[in-house]
Each structure stands twice: as C-alpha cells, then as structure tokens.
mmCIF file of C-alpha atoms in Angstrom:
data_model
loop_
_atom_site.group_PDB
_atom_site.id
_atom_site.type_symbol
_atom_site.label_atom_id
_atom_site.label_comp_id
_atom_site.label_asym_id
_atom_site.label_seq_id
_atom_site.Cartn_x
_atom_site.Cartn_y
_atom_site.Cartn_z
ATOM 1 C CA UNK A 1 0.000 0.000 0.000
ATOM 2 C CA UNK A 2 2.636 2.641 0.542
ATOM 3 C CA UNK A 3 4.190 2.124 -2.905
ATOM 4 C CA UNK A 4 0.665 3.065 -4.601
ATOM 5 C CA UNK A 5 1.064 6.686 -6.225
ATOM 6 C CA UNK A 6 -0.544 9.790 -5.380
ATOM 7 C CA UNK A 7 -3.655 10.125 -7.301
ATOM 8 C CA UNK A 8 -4.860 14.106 -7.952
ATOM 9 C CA UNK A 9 -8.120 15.232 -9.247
ATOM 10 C CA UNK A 10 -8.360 18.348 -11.387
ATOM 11 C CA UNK A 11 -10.226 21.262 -11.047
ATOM 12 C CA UNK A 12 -14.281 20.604 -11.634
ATOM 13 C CA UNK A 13 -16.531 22.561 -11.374
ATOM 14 C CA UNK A 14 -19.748 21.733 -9.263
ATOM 15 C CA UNK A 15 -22.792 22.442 -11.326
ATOM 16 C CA UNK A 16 -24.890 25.274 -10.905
ATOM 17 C CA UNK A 17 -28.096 25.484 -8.804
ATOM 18 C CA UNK A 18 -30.754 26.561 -10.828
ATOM 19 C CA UNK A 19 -33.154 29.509 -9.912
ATOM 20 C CA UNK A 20 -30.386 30.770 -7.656
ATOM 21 C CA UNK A 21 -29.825 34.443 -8.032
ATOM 22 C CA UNK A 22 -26.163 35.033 -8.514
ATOM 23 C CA UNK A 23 -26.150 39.358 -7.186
ATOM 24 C CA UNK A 24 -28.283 41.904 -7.352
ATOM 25 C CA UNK A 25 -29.453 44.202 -10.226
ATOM 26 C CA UNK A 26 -26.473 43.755 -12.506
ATOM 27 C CA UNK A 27 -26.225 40.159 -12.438
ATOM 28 C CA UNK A 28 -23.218 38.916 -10.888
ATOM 29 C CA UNK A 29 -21.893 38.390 -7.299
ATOM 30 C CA UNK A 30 -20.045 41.182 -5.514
ATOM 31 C CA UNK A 31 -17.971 40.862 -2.956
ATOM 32 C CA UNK A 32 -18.819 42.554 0.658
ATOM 33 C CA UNK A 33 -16.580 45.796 1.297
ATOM 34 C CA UNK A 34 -14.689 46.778 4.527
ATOM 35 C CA UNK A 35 -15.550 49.875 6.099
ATOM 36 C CA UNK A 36 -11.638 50.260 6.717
ATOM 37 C CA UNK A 37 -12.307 51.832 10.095
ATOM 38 C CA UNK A 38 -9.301 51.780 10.758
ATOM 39 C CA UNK A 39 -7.406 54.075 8.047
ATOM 40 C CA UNK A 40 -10.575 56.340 7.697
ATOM 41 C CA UNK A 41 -9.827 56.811 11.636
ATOM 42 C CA UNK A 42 -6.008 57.610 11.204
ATOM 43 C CA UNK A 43 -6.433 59.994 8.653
ATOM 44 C CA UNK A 44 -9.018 61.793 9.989
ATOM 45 C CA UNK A 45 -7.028 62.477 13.161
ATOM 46 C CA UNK A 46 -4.273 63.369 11.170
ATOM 47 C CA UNK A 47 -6.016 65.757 8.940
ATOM 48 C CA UNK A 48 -8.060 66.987 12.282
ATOM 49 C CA UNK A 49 -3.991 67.631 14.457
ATOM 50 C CA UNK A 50 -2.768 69.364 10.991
ATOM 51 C CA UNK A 51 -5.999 71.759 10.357
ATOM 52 C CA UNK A 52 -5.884 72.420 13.867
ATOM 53 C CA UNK A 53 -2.257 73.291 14.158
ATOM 54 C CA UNK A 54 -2.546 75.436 11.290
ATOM 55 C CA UNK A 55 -5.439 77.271 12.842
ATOM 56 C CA UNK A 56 -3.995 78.018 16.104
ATOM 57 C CA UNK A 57 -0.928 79.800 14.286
ATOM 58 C CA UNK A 58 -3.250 81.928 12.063
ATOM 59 C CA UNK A 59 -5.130 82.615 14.948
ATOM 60 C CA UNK A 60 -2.113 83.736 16.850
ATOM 61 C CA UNK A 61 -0.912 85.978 14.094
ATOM 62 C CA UNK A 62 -4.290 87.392 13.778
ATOM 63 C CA UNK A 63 -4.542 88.215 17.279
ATOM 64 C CA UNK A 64 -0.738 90.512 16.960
ATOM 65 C CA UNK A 65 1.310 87.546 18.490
ATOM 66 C CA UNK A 66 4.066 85.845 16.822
ATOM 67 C CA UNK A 67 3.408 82.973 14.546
ATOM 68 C CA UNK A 68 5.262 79.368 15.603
ATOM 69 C CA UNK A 69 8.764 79.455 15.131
ATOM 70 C CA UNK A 70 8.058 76.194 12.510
ATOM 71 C CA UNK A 71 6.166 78.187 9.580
ATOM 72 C CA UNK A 72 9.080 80.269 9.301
ATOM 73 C CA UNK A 73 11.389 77.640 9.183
ATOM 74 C CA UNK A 74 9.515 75.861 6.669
ATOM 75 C CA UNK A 75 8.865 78.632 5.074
ATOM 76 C CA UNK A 76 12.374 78.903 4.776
ATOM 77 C CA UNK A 77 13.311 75.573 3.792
ATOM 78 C CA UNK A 78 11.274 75.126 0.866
ATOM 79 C CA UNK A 79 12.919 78.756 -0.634
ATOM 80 C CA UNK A 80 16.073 77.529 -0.207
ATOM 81 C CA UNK A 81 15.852 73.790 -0.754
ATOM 82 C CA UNK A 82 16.187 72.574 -4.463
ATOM 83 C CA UNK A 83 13.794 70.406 -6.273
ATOM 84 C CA UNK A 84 16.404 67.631 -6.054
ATOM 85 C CA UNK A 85 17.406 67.506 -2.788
ATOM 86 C CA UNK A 86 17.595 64.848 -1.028
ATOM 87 C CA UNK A 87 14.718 65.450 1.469
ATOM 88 C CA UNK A 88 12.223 66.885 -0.500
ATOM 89 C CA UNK A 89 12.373 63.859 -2.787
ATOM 90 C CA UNK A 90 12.112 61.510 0.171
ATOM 91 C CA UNK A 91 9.214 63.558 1.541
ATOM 92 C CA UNK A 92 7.556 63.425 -2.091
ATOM 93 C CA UNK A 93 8.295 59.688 -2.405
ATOM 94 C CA UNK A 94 6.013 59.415 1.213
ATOM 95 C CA UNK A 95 3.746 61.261 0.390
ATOM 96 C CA UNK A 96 3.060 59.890 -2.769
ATOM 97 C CA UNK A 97 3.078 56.317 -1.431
ATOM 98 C CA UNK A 98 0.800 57.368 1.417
ATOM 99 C CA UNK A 99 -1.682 59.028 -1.354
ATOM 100 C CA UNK A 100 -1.628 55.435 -3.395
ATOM 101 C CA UNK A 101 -2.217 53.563 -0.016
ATOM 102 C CA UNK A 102 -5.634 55.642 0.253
ATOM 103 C CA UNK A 103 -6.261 55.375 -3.209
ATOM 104 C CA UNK A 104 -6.050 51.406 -3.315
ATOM 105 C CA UNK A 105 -7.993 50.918 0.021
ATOM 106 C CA UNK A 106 -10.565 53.433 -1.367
ATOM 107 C CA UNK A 107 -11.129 50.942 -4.792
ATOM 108 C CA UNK A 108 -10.609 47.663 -3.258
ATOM 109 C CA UNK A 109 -13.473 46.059 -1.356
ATOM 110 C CA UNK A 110 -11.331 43.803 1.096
ATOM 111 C CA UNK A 111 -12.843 41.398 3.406
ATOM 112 C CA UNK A 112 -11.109 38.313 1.771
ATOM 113 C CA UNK A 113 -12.148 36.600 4.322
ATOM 114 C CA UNK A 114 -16.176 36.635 3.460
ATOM 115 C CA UNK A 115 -17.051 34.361 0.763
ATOM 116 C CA UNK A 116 -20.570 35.876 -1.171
ATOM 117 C CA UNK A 117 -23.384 33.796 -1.025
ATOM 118 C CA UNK A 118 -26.635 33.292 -3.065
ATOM 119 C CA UNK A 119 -29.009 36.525 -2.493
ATOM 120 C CA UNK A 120 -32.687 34.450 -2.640
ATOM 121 C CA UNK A 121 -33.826 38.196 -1.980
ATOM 122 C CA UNK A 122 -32.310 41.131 -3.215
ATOM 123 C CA UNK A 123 -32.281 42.977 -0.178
ATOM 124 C CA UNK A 124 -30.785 40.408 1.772
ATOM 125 C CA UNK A 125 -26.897 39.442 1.574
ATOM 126 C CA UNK A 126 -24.902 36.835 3.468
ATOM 127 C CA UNK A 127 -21.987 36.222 3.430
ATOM 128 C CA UNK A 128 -19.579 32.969 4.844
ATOM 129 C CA UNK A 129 -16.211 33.273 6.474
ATOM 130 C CA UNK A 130 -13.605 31.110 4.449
ATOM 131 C CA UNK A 131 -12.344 29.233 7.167
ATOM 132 C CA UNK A 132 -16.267 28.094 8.571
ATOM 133 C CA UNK A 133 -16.434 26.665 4.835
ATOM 134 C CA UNK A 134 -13.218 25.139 5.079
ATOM 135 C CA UNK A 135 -14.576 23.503 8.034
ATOM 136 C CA UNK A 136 -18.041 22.166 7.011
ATOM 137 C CA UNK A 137 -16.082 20.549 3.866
ATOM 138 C CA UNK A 138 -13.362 19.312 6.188
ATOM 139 C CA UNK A 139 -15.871 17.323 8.220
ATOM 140 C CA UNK A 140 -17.889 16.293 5.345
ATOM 141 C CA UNK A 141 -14.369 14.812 3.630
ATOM 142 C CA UNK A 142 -13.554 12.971 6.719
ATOM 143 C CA UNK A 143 -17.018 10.559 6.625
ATOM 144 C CA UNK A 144 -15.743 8.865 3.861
ATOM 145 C CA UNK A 145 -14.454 5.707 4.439
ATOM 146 C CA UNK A 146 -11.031 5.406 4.262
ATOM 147 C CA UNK A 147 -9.943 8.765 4.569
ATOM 148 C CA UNK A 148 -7.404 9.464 8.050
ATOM 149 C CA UNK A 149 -6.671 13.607 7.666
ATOM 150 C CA UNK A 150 -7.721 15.936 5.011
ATOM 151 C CA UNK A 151 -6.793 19.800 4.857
ATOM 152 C CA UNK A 152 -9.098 22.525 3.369
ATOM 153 C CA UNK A 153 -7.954 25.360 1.732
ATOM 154 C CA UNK A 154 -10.791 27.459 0.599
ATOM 155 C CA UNK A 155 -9.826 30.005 -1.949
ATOM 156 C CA UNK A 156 -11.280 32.765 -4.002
ATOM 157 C CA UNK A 157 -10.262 30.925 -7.531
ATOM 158 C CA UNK A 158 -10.324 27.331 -5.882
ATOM 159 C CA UNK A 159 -11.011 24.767 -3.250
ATOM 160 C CA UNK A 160 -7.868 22.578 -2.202
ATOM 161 C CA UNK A 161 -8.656 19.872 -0.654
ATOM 162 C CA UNK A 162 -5.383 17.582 0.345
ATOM 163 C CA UNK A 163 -6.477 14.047 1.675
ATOM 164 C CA UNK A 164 -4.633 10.916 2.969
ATOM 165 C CA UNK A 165 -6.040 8.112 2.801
ATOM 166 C CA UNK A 166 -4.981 4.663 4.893
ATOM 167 C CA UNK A 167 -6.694 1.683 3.795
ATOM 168 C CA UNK A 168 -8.729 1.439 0.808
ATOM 169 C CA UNK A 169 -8.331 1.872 -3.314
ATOM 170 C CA UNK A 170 -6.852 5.459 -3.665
ATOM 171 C CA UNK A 171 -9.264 5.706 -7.257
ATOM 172 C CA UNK A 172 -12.062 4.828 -4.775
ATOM 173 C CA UNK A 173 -11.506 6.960 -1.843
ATOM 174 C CA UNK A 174 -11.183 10.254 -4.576
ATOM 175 C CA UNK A 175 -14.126 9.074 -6.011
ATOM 176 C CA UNK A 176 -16.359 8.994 -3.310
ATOM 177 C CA UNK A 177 -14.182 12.274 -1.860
ATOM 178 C CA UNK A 178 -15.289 14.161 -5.162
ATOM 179 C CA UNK A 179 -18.592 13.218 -4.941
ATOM 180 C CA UNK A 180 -18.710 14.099 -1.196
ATOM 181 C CA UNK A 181 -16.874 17.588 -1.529
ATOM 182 C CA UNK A 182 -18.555 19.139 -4.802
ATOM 183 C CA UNK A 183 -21.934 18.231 -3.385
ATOM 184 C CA UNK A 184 -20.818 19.839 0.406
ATOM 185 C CA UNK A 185 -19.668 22.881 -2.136
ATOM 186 C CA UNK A 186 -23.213 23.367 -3.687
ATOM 187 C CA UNK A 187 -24.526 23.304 -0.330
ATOM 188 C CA UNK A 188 -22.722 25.869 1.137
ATOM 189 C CA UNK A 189 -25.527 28.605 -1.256
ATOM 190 C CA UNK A 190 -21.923 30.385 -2.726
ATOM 191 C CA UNK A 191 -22.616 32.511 -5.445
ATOM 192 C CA UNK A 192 -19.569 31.829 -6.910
ATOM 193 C CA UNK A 193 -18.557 27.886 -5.929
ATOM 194 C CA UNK A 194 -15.242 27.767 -6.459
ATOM 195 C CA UNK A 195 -13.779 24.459 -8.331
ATOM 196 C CA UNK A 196 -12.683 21.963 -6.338
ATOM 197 C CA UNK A 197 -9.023 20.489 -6.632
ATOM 198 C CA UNK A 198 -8.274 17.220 -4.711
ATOM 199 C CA UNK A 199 -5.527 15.365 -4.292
ATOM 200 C CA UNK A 200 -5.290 12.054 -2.181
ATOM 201 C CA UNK A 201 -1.964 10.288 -0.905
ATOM 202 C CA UNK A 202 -1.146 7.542 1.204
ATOM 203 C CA UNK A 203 0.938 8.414 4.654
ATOM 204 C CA UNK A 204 4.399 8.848 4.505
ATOM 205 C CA UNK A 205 6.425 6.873 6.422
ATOM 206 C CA UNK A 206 7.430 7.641 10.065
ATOM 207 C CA UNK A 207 10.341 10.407 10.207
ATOM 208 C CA UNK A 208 9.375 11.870 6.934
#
C-alpha cells in the first residue's frame, strides 16, 4: 500500500443550482466591502492635528502675536531647498506612497475573508467566512471511508482539498471524496462555488 502513487483530481466545477440568483441588479456576485475603520480613523485624526495646528498659528498671528517658530522655518526651507534635494524627494516619495495607499484601500473592497453567497432576496446578503467553509467541507471529507486527515484550503479561484487516505483503493476513496466535496460545495448557497481540486496520498512513512 505505501508504494501506490498519489492520485490528484483536477479542477471541476460543481454544477450550478438553478433559480439561484447570482447578485443583485447587474447580475453577478459582488464581494462585501470593509468599512476600513481603521485608516478612515487615522487619517481623519491626522487631517483633524494638521488643520488644527494650522489654525492656532493663524489665529495667533491674527490676534498681533508671533506665529510658531516652525512656519518660518519651513517657510524657509522650501525657498532655499532645491527640487532635487535629497529630502524633498524623500518627503515626495512618502507622500506619494501614502496618497496610493488611500487610493487602493478606497477601490478595493477587502474582506477576503467573506465568501458571497446566493441573495434568494435582493435585499438580503450573506456572506460565509472562508475558514467556517473550510470547516463544514473538512468534516464532510472525513465521513468517507477510508480517509485518516484531510486539509481545506478554501480560496477565491479554488477549493484545495489535500487528503490521505490509509486503507482502501486510492481511485475509490477520490471518487467517493469528489462526490462528497462538490456536493458539500453546492450546499454551502456560494454565489460563486469555487472548483474543487483534490488530491489524495497515502501516509508517509514515520520520520518523513
């Protein structure tokens, strides 16, 4: 039995449920989108500390006092400081990097994590973490006969499923592991059910 060869399945498709609705008015799934609490947060304190600094210092000159000692100074660095010095490229370079940042968490959805699922009603999303699917296919995978571990990877292009397998026909166990998995896929209600990959193995031997 341990000289058998590993046996791999290649990506198939589970079919389709029919009358599911796949996303709302346009047609297709989309994907759930952070609120990026976070980075909103940050750079509205930041923006809120600079206004405010700024403020304060007009204020002060307003009221006949002397400005902060930093305007002038940077007032006086940018008139003196070429366009390719050293430090105003660097600060550019930041800045610029810090605008793209925004810009790409501003056009990306994120949550990776949240797999779309069908929408029976179109005001009514769900959604289902990766790692609870990986689970529920996980369990199913380890009722058939035969199988001793498995390992789930559920990803946004694919399902990897990894399986050894101790006693029985390797062609067998895949089998009924295929049949298993892409039916556990179709009822998890994902919009878009990702194709399954499996692979099956026998165990190495002890030490390797």
């Amino acid at each position: 039995m341990s000289g058998t060869p590993d046996t791999t399945a290649g990506p198939t498709a589970p079919p389709a449920e029919s009358g599911a609705t796949l996303g709302g008015a346009s047609g297709g799934p989309r994907r759930f989108w952070s609120a990026r609490r976070v980075p909103a947060g940050l750079l509205a304190l930041a923006v809120l500390v600079i206004a405010g600094w700024f403020l304060y210092d007009i204020a002060a000159v307003r009221a006949h006092r002397p400005g902060m000692s930093w305007r002038h100074e940077l007032a006086r660095q940018l008139a003196e400081r070429q366009l390719d010095d050293v430090w105003v490229l660097t600060g550019a370079a930041v800045a610029a990097a810090l605008g793209l940042w925004l810009l790409v968490l501003a056009l990306t959805p994120g949550l990776r994590s949240v797999l779309t699922m069908h929408r029976a009603h179109p005001d009514v999303r769900a959604g289902l973490d990766r790692d609870a699917a990986a689970m529920v296919l996980r369990d199913r995978a380890l009722e058939v006969a035969g199988v001793q571990s498995v390992r789930v990877a559920v990803k946004r292009r694919r399902t990897d499923v990894r399986a050894v397998s101790h006693f029985r026909d390797l062609d067998e166990v895949r089998k009924d592991l295929t049949a298993v998995l892409e039916g556990a896929i179709r009822g998890l209600g994902l919009a878009r059910p990702s194709p399954l990959t499996l692979r099956v193995r026998r165990p190495g031997r002890k030490g390797r």
